[in-house]
């Protein structure tokens, strides 16, 4: 198993990312961190293979954290997962050795593609490293393991619906242990209630959610939505 440290200052986002990681075979979440200090302490314990790292942290940036990790001799692999998309940050991430750079918002498919290519890289290094490098072909094989293809868009989304928002809502419903209302989904995702209702209605009609009604003392019943396992 590949042990992953999920780092994000937003507890809700960290939980969703952790749920995503847990759905990818061969990976498990070893720890979560919400600051650079917490992340560094987890890396220093020596049990982390891969860090999924946000750039915007409360005590220092993610790239400053990577720089400190390298100064201290920690070669732990890093995939950046952040809203920072300026070229300066992207270039510095490359120079510090980040293996992938995923811009928020992203889909589960996009993250899984990066994790699968990372797993392929580890397998390739293990195979080639076991017998020593013998030439350019083996080097090309290692570097080629990280290549990814653009993830196909989800078919059937209505006009005005985005795949990242759909995945965000699906992640919240998938991890919930009870049906949620549109108000609760909006609070969990940071979306407006009307936007949450629009996406929930589409997902329910597509058969991905189950709708139930909760009746109160007065007024209209509350619509509540639960994840439907495929």
PDB file of C-alpha atoms in Angstrom:
ATOM      1  CA  UNK A   1       0.000   0.000   0.000  1.00  0.00           C
ATOM      2  CA  UNK A   2       1.092   3.564  -0.722  1.00  0.00           C
ATOM      3  CA  UNK A   3       0.681   5.729   2.399  1.00  0.00           C
ATOM      4  CA  UNK A   4      -0.616   9.211   1.621  1.00  0.00           C
ATOM      5  CA  UNK A   5      -0.569  12.425   3.645  1.00  0.00           C
ATOM      6  CA  UNK A   6      -3.443  14.761   2.684  1.00  0.00           C
ATOM      7  CA  UNK A   7      -2.612  18.418   3.410  1.00  0.00           C
ATOM      8  CA  UNK A   8      -5.242  21.156   3.131  1.00  0.00           C
ATOM      9  CA  UNK A   9      -6.110  23.981   5.504  1.00  0.00           C
ATOM     10  CA  UNK A  10      -9.833  23.444   4.831  1.00  0.00           C
ATOM     11  CA  UNK A  11     -10.982  20.485   6.952  1.00  0.00           C
ATOM     12  CA  UNK A  12     -13.895  19.811   4.594  1.00  0.00           C
ATOM     13  CA  UNK A  13     -11.712  19.735   1.485  1.00  0.00           C
ATOM     14  CA  UNK A  14      -9.133  17.540   3.218  1.00  0.00           C
ATOM     15  CA  UNK A  15     -11.861  15.065   4.096  1.00  0.00           C
ATOM     16  CA  UNK A  16     -13.176  14.958   0.524  1.00  0.00           C
ATOM     17  CA  UNK A  17      -9.656  14.481  -0.868  1.00  0.00           C
ATOM     18  CA  UNK A  18      -9.045  11.719   1.658  1.00  0.00           C
ATOM     19  CA  UNK A  19     -12.258   9.987   0.565  1.00  0.00           C
ATOM     20  CA  UNK A  20     -11.083  10.199  -3.038  1.00  0.00           C
ATOM     21  CA  UNK A  21      -7.716   8.646  -2.157  1.00  0.00           C
ATOM     22  CA  UNK A  22      -9.444   5.838  -0.292  1.00  0.00           C
ATOM     23  CA  UNK A  23     -11.344   4.885  -3.452  1.00  0.00           C
ATOM     24  CA  UNK A  24      -8.141   4.267  -5.455  1.00  0.00           C
ATOM     25  CA  UNK A  25      -6.797   0.699  -5.111  1.00  0.00           C
ATOM     26  CA  UNK A  26      -3.310   0.518  -3.653  1.00  0.00           C
ATOM     27  CA  UNK A  27      -3.536   3.814  -1.758  1.00  0.00           C
ATOM     28  CA  UNK A  28      -4.516   4.608   1.805  1.00  0.00           C
ATOM     29  CA  UNK A  29      -4.622   7.824   3.810  1.00  0.00           C
ATOM     30  CA  UNK A  30      -2.043   7.568   6.583  1.00  0.00           C
ATOM     31  CA  UNK A  31      -2.635  11.060   7.978  1.00  0.00           C
ATOM     32  CA  UNK A  32      -4.260  14.435   7.394  1.00  0.00           C
ATOM     33  CA  UNK A  33      -2.688  17.819   8.108  1.00  0.00           C
ATOM     34  CA  UNK A  34      -4.113  21.331   8.034  1.00  0.00           C
ATOM     35  CA  UNK A  35      -0.884  23.323   8.376  1.00  0.00           C
ATOM     36  CA  UNK A  36       2.708  23.104   7.196  1.00  0.00           C
ATOM     37  CA  UNK A  37       3.881  22.343  10.739  1.00  0.00           C
ATOM     38  CA  UNK A  38       1.510  19.380  11.049  1.00  0.00           C
ATOM     39  CA  UNK A  39       2.540  18.134   7.617  1.00  0.00           C
ATOM     40  CA  UNK A  40       6.258  18.342   8.367  1.00  0.00           C
ATOM     41  CA  UNK A  41       5.779  16.472  11.638  1.00  0.00           C
ATOM     42  CA  UNK A  42       3.971  13.685   9.765  1.00  0.00           C
ATOM     43  CA  UNK A  43       6.766  13.467   7.169  1.00  0.00           C
ATOM     44  CA  UNK A  44       9.414  13.418   9.898  1.00  0.00           C
ATOM     45  CA  UNK A  45       7.809  10.307  11.383  1.00  0.00           C
ATOM     46  CA  UNK A  46       8.976   8.525   8.245  1.00  0.00           C
ATOM     47  CA  UNK A  47       5.800   6.642   7.315  1.00  0.00           C
ATOM     48  CA  UNK A  48       4.598   8.784   4.376  1.00  0.00           C
ATOM     49  CA  UNK A  49       5.200   7.808   0.734  1.00  0.00           C
ATOM     50  CA  UNK A  50       3.262  10.603  -0.973  1.00  0.00           C
ATOM     51  CA  UNK A  51       2.039  14.072   0.048  1.00  0.00           C
ATOM     52  CA  UNK A  52      -1.021  15.601  -1.615  1.00  0.00           C
ATOM     53  CA  UNK A  53      -0.191  19.205  -0.859  1.00  0.00           C
ATOM     54  CA  UNK A  54      -2.175  22.430  -0.951  1.00  0.00           C
ATOM     55  CA  UNK A  55      -0.132  25.577  -1.564  1.00  0.00           C
ATOM     56  CA  UNK A  56      -2.146  27.975   0.607  1.00  0.00           C
ATOM     57  CA  UNK A  57      -1.532  26.981   4.226  1.00  0.00           C
ATOM     58  CA  UNK A  58      -1.947  29.165   7.337  1.00  0.00           C
ATOM     59  CA  UNK A  59       1.675  29.127   8.537  1.00  0.00           C
ATOM     60  CA  UNK A  60       3.648  28.948   5.275  1.00  0.00           C
ATOM     61  CA  UNK A  61       3.088  28.023   1.649  1.00  0.00           C
ATOM     62  CA  UNK A  62       3.144  24.462   0.436  1.00  0.00           C
ATOM     63  CA  UNK A  63       6.240  25.121  -1.659  1.00  0.00           C
ATOM     64  CA  UNK A  64       8.054  26.591   1.337  1.00  0.00           C
ATOM     65  CA  UNK A  65       7.207  23.363   3.120  1.00  0.00           C
ATOM     66  CA  UNK A  66       8.627  21.281   0.257  1.00  0.00           C
ATOM     67  CA  UNK A  67      11.810  23.371   0.347  1.00  0.00           C
ATOM     68  CA  UNK A  68      12.201  22.678   4.070  1.00  0.00           C
ATOM     69  CA  UNK A  69      11.536  18.980   3.534  1.00  0.00           C
ATOM     70  CA  UNK A  70      14.314  18.823   0.952  1.00  0.00           C
ATOM     71  CA  UNK A  71      16.706  20.796   3.178  1.00  0.00           C
ATOM     72  CA  UNK A  72      16.119  18.254   5.929  1.00  0.00           C
ATOM     73  CA  UNK A  73      16.784  15.379   3.549  1.00  0.00           C
ATOM     74  CA  UNK A  74      13.207  14.135   3.148  1.00  0.00           C
ATOM     75  CA  UNK A  75      12.706  12.784  -0.360  1.00  0.00           C
ATOM     76  CA  UNK A  76       8.986  12.127   0.146  1.00  0.00           C
ATOM     77  CA  UNK A  77       7.113  12.432  -3.148  1.00  0.00           C
ATOM     78  CA  UNK A  78       4.757  15.385  -3.627  1.00  0.00           C
ATOM     79  CA  UNK A  79       1.725  16.053  -5.808  1.00  0.00           C
ATOM     80  CA  UNK A  80       0.462  19.626  -5.591  1.00  0.00           C
ATOM     81  CA  UNK A  81      -3.316  20.036  -5.294  1.00  0.00           C
ATOM     82  CA  UNK A  82      -4.084  23.732  -5.150  1.00  0.00           C
ATOM     83  CA  UNK A  83      -5.995  26.672  -6.568  1.00  0.00           C
ATOM     84  CA  UNK A  84      -2.671  28.441  -7.282  1.00  0.00           C
ATOM     85  CA  UNK A  85      -2.251  28.387 -11.055  1.00  0.00           C
ATOM     86  CA  UNK A  86       0.204  31.225 -11.715  1.00  0.00           C
ATOM     87  CA  UNK A  87       3.227  30.247 -13.776  1.00  0.00           C
ATOM     88  CA  UNK A  88       5.731  31.246 -11.081  1.00  0.00           C
ATOM     89  CA  UNK A  89       4.231  28.816  -8.563  1.00  0.00           C
ATOM     90  CA  UNK A  90       3.947  26.047 -11.148  1.00  0.00           C
ATOM     91  CA  UNK A  91       7.583  26.460 -12.246  1.00  0.00           C
ATOM     92  CA  UNK A  92       8.844  26.500  -8.666  1.00  0.00           C
ATOM     93  CA  UNK A  93       6.866  23.342  -7.927  1.00  0.00           C
ATOM     94  CA  UNK A  94       8.576  21.650 -10.864  1.00  0.00           C
ATOM     95  CA  UNK A  95      12.016  22.773  -9.683  1.00  0.00           C
ATOM     96  CA  UNK A  96      11.337  21.430  -6.193  1.00  0.00           C
ATOM     97  CA  UNK A  97      10.421  18.056  -7.648  1.00  0.00           C
ATOM     98  CA  UNK A  98       6.614  17.947  -7.536  1.00  0.00           C
ATOM     99  CA  UNK A  99       5.564  14.952  -9.644  1.00  0.00           C
ATOM    100  CA  UNK A 100       2.158  16.339 -10.639  1.00  0.00           C
ATOM    101  CA  UNK A 101       0.283  19.625 -10.276  1.00  0.00           C
ATOM    102  CA  UNK A 102      -3.516  19.434 -10.047  1.00  0.00           C
ATOM    103  CA  UNK A 103      -5.461  22.710 -10.094  1.00  0.00           C
ATOM    104  CA  UNK A 104      -8.636  23.060  -7.997  1.00  0.00           C
ATOM    105  CA  UNK A 105     -11.427  22.403  -8.599  1.00  0.00           C
ATOM    106  CA  UNK A 106     -10.746  18.957  -9.986  1.00  0.00           C
ATOM    107  CA  UNK A 107     -12.601  15.699 -10.499  1.00  0.00           C
ATOM    108  CA  UNK A 108     -12.074  12.330  -8.871  1.00  0.00           C
ATOM    109  CA  UNK A 109     -11.075  10.997 -12.295  1.00  0.00           C
ATOM    110  CA  UNK A 110      -8.356  13.637 -12.608  1.00  0.00           C
ATOM    111  CA  UNK A 111      -6.918  12.754  -9.205  1.00  0.00           C
ATOM    112  CA  UNK A 112      -7.129   9.036  -9.845  1.00  0.00           C
ATOM    113  CA  UNK A 113      -5.255   9.469 -13.138  1.00  0.00           C
ATOM    114  CA  UNK A 114      -2.376  11.151 -11.273  1.00  0.00           C
ATOM    115  CA  UNK A 115      -2.356   8.543  -8.519  1.00  0.00           C
ATOM    116  CA  UNK A 116      -2.401   5.684 -11.024  1.00  0.00           C
ATOM    117  CA  UNK A 117       0.541   7.192 -12.911  1.00  0.00           C
ATOM    118  CA  UNK A 118       2.398   7.633  -9.615  1.00  0.00           C
ATOM    119  CA  UNK A 119       1.808   3.980  -8.758  1.00  0.00           C
ATOM    120  CA  UNK A 120       3.061   3.045 -12.244  1.00  0.00           C
ATOM    121  CA  UNK A 121       6.191   5.115 -11.622  1.00  0.00           C
ATOM    122  CA  UNK A 122       6.930   3.262  -8.388  1.00  0.00           C
ATOM    123  CA  UNK A 123       6.450  -0.104 -10.082  1.00  0.00           C
ATOM    124  CA  UNK A 124       8.726   0.912 -12.956  1.00  0.00           C
ATOM    125  CA  UNK A 125      11.450   2.192 -10.633  1.00  0.00           C
ATOM    126  CA  UNK A 126      11.271  -1.032  -8.617  1.00  0.00           C
ATOM    127  CA  UNK A 127      11.616  -3.160 -11.749  1.00  0.00           C
ATOM    128  CA  UNK A 128      14.420  -1.151 -13.325  1.00  0.00           C
ATOM    129  CA  UNK A 129      16.186  -0.437 -10.055  1.00  0.00           C
ATOM    130  CA  UNK A 130      16.270  -4.112  -9.186  1.00  0.00           C
ATOM    131  CA  UNK A 131      18.672  -4.802 -12.025  1.00  0.00           C
ATOM    132  CA  UNK A 132      20.329  -1.402 -12.352  1.00  0.00           C
ATOM    133  CA  UNK A 133      19.943   1.120 -15.162  1.00  0.00           C
ATOM    134  CA  UNK A 134      21.310  -0.181 -18.438  1.00  0.00           C
ATOM    135  CA  UNK A 135      20.606   2.644 -20.861  1.00  0.00           C
ATOM    136  CA  UNK A 136      18.321   5.285 -22.310  1.00  0.00           C
ATOM    137  CA  UNK A 137      15.437   2.868 -22.802  1.00  0.00           C
ATOM    138  CA  UNK A 138      15.157   2.223 -19.064  1.00  0.00           C
ATOM    139  CA  UNK A 139      15.450   5.943 -18.273  1.00  0.00           C
ATOM    140  CA  UNK A 140      12.707   6.730 -20.790  1.00  0.00           C
ATOM    141  CA  UNK A 141      10.523   4.065 -19.205  1.00  0.00           C
ATOM    142  CA  UNK A 142      10.819   5.730 -15.785  1.00  0.00           C
ATOM    143  CA  UNK A 143      10.048   9.213 -17.059  1.00  0.00           C
ATOM    144  CA  UNK A 144       7.256   7.912 -19.286  1.00  0.00           C
ATOM    145  CA  UNK A 145       5.467   6.308 -16.324  1.00  0.00           C
ATOM    146  CA  UNK A 146       4.313   9.737 -15.161  1.00  0.00           C
ATOM    147  CA  UNK A 147       2.623  10.706 -18.410  1.00  0.00           C
ATOM    148  CA  UNK A 148      -1.136  11.135 -18.198  1.00  0.00           C
ATOM    149  CA  UNK A 149      -3.866  11.617 -20.757  1.00  0.00           C
ATOM    150  CA  UNK A 150      -6.572  14.264 -20.315  1.00  0.00           C
ATOM    151  CA  UNK A 151      -9.541  12.805 -18.443  1.00  0.00           C
ATOM    152  CA  UNK A 152     -12.653  12.512 -20.592  1.00  0.00           C
ATOM    153  CA  UNK A 153     -15.502  14.777 -19.638  1.00  0.00           C
ATOM    154  CA  UNK A 154     -18.558  13.271 -18.007  1.00  0.00           C
ATOM    155  CA  UNK A 155     -21.257  12.756 -20.645  1.00  0.00           C
ATOM    156  CA  UNK A 156     -24.793  13.874 -20.124  1.00  0.00           C
ATOM    157  CA  UNK A 157     -24.215  16.951 -17.968  1.00  0.00           C
ATOM    158  CA  UNK A 158     -26.864  19.611 -18.627  1.00  0.00           C
ATOM    159  CA  UNK A 159     -25.879  23.060 -19.804  1.00  0.00           C
ATOM    160  CA  UNK A 160     -24.571  25.121 -16.906  1.00  0.00           C
ATOM    161  CA  UNK A 161     -23.359  22.094 -14.935  1.00  0.00           C
ATOM    162  CA  UNK A 162     -19.645  21.493 -14.405  1.00  0.00           C
ATOM    163  CA  UNK A 163     -17.884  18.195 -13.813  1.00  0.00           C
ATOM    164  CA  UNK A 164     -15.816  19.475 -10.816  1.00  0.00           C
ATOM    165  CA  UNK A 165     -18.950  20.705  -9.026  1.00  0.00           C
ATOM    166  CA  UNK A 166     -20.735  17.441  -9.773  1.00  0.00           C
ATOM    167  CA  UNK A 167     -17.805  15.475  -8.330  1.00  0.00           C
ATOM    168  CA  UNK A 168     -17.674  17.742  -5.275  1.00  0.00           C
ATOM    169  CA  UNK A 169     -21.347  17.111  -4.475  1.00  0.00           C
ATOM    170  CA  UNK A 170     -21.000  13.382  -5.182  1.00  0.00           C
ATOM    171  CA  UNK A 171     -18.032  13.235  -2.803  1.00  0.00           C
ATOM    172  CA  UNK A 172     -20.046  14.824  -0.002  1.00  0.00           C
ATOM    173  CA  UNK A 173     -23.025  12.482  -0.512  1.00  0.00           C
ATOM    174  CA  UNK A 174     -20.787   9.442  -0.883  1.00  0.00           C
ATOM    175  CA  UNK A 175     -19.088  10.095   2.461  1.00  0.00           C
ATOM    176  CA  UNK A 176     -22.279  10.985   4.356  1.00  0.00           C
ATOM    177  CA  UNK A 177     -23.728   8.351   6.680  1.00  0.00           C
ATOM    178  CA  UNK A 178     -27.289   9.690   6.347  1.00  0.00           C
ATOM    179  CA  UNK A 179     -29.386  11.526   3.732  1.00  0.00           C
ATOM    180  CA  UNK A 180     -28.612  15.241   3.365  1.00  0.00           C
ATOM    181  CA  UNK A 181     -30.803  18.193   2.468  1.00  0.00           C
ATOM    182  CA  UNK A 182     -29.857  20.776  -0.152  1.00  0.00           C
ATOM    183  CA  UNK A 183     -29.083  23.200   2.691  1.00  0.00           C
ATOM    184  CA  UNK A 184     -26.667  20.709   4.271  1.00  0.00           C
ATOM    185  CA  UNK A 185     -24.993  19.946   0.940  1.00  0.00           C
ATOM    186  CA  UNK A 186     -24.583  23.682   0.307  1.00  0.00           C
ATOM    187  CA  UNK A 187     -22.962  24.129   3.716  1.00  0.00           C
ATOM    188  CA  UNK A 188     -20.579  21.208   3.126  1.00  0.00           C
ATOM    189  CA  UNK A 189     -19.503  22.315  -0.349  1.00  0.00           C
ATOM    190  CA  UNK A 190     -19.599  26.099  -0.038  1.00  0.00           C
ATOM    191  CA  UNK A 191     -22.111  26.330  -2.891  1.00  0.00           C
ATOM    192  CA  UNK A 192     -25.314  28.353  -2.807  1.00  0.00           C
ATOM    193  CA  UNK A 193     -28.461  26.464  -1.849  1.00  0.00           C
ATOM    194  CA  UNK A 194     -30.018  27.044  -5.273  1.00  0.00           C
ATOM    195  CA  UNK A 195     -26.932  25.655  -7.022  1.00  0.00           C
ATOM    196  CA  UNK A 196     -26.889  22.629  -4.732  1.00  0.00           C
ATOM    197  CA  UNK A 197     -30.587  22.018  -5.408  1.00  0.00           C
ATOM    198  CA  UNK A 198     -30.036  22.194  -9.162  1.00  0.00           C
ATOM    199  CA  UNK A 199     -27.223  19.627  -9.105  1.00  0.00           C
ATOM    200  CA  UNK A 200     -29.031  17.364  -6.631  1.00  0.00           C
ATOM    201  CA  UNK A 201     -32.136  17.334  -8.814  1.00  0.00           C
ATOM    202  CA  UNK A 202     -30.076  16.303 -11.854  1.00  0.00           C
ATOM    203  CA  UNK A 203     -28.173  13.598  -9.962  1.00  0.00           C
ATOM    204  CA  UNK A 204     -31.406  12.194  -8.562  1.00  0.00           C
ATOM    205  CA  UNK A 205     -32.972  12.094 -12.030  1.00  0.00           C
ATOM    206  CA  UNK A 206     -29.842  10.368 -13.363  1.00  0.00           C
ATOM    207  CA  UNK A 207     -30.232   7.649 -10.721  1.00  0.00           C
ATOM    208  CA  UNK A 208     -27.092   8.531  -8.787  1.00  0.00           C
ATOM    209  CA  UNK A 209     -28.983   9.762  -5.716  1.00  0.00           C
ATOM    210  CA  UNK A 210     -32.073   8.537  -3.900  1.00  0.00           C
ATOM    211  CA  UNK A 211     -34.665  11.112  -2.866  1.00  0.00           C
ATOM    212  CA  UNK A 212     -36.647  10.832   0.347  1.00  0.00           C
ATOM    213  CA  UNK A 213     -39.015  13.230   2.096  1.00  0.00           C
ATOM    214  CA  UNK A 214     -38.789  14.335   5.710  1.00  0.00           C
ATOM    215  CA  UNK A 215     -42.039  15.696   7.086  1.00  0.00           C
ATOM    216  CA  UNK A 216     -42.059  18.297   9.837  1.00  0.00           C
ATOM    217  CA  UNK A 217     -44.853  19.717  11.939  1.00  0.00           C
ATOM    218  CA  UNK A 218     -45.799  22.358   9.395  1.00  0.00           C
ATOM    219  CA  UNK A 219     -44.969  23.420   5.875  1.00  0.00           C
ATOM    220  CA  UNK A 220     -43.657  21.501   2.919  1.00  0.00           C
ATOM    221  CA  UNK A 221     -41.644  18.289   3.416  1.00  0.00           C
ATOM    222  CA  UNK A 222     -37.868  18.582   3.221  1.00  0.00           C
ATOM    223  CA  UNK A 223     -36.161  16.830   0.309  1.00  0.00           C
ATOM    224  CA  UNK A 224     -33.212  14.711   1.438  1.00  0.00           C
ATOM    225  CA  UNK A 225     -30.721  12.935  -0.793  1.00  0.00           C
ATOM    226  CA  UNK A 226     -28.631   9.789  -0.271  1.00  0.00           C
ATOM    227  CA  UNK A 227     -25.858   8.239  -2.373  1.00  0.00           C
ATOM    228  CA  UNK A 228     -26.825   5.237  -4.484  1.00  0.00           C
ATOM    229  CA  UNK A 229     -24.031   2.698  -4.779  1.00  0.00           C
ATOM    230  CA  UNK A 230     -23.350   1.716  -8.410  1.00  0.00           C
TER     231      UNK A 230
END
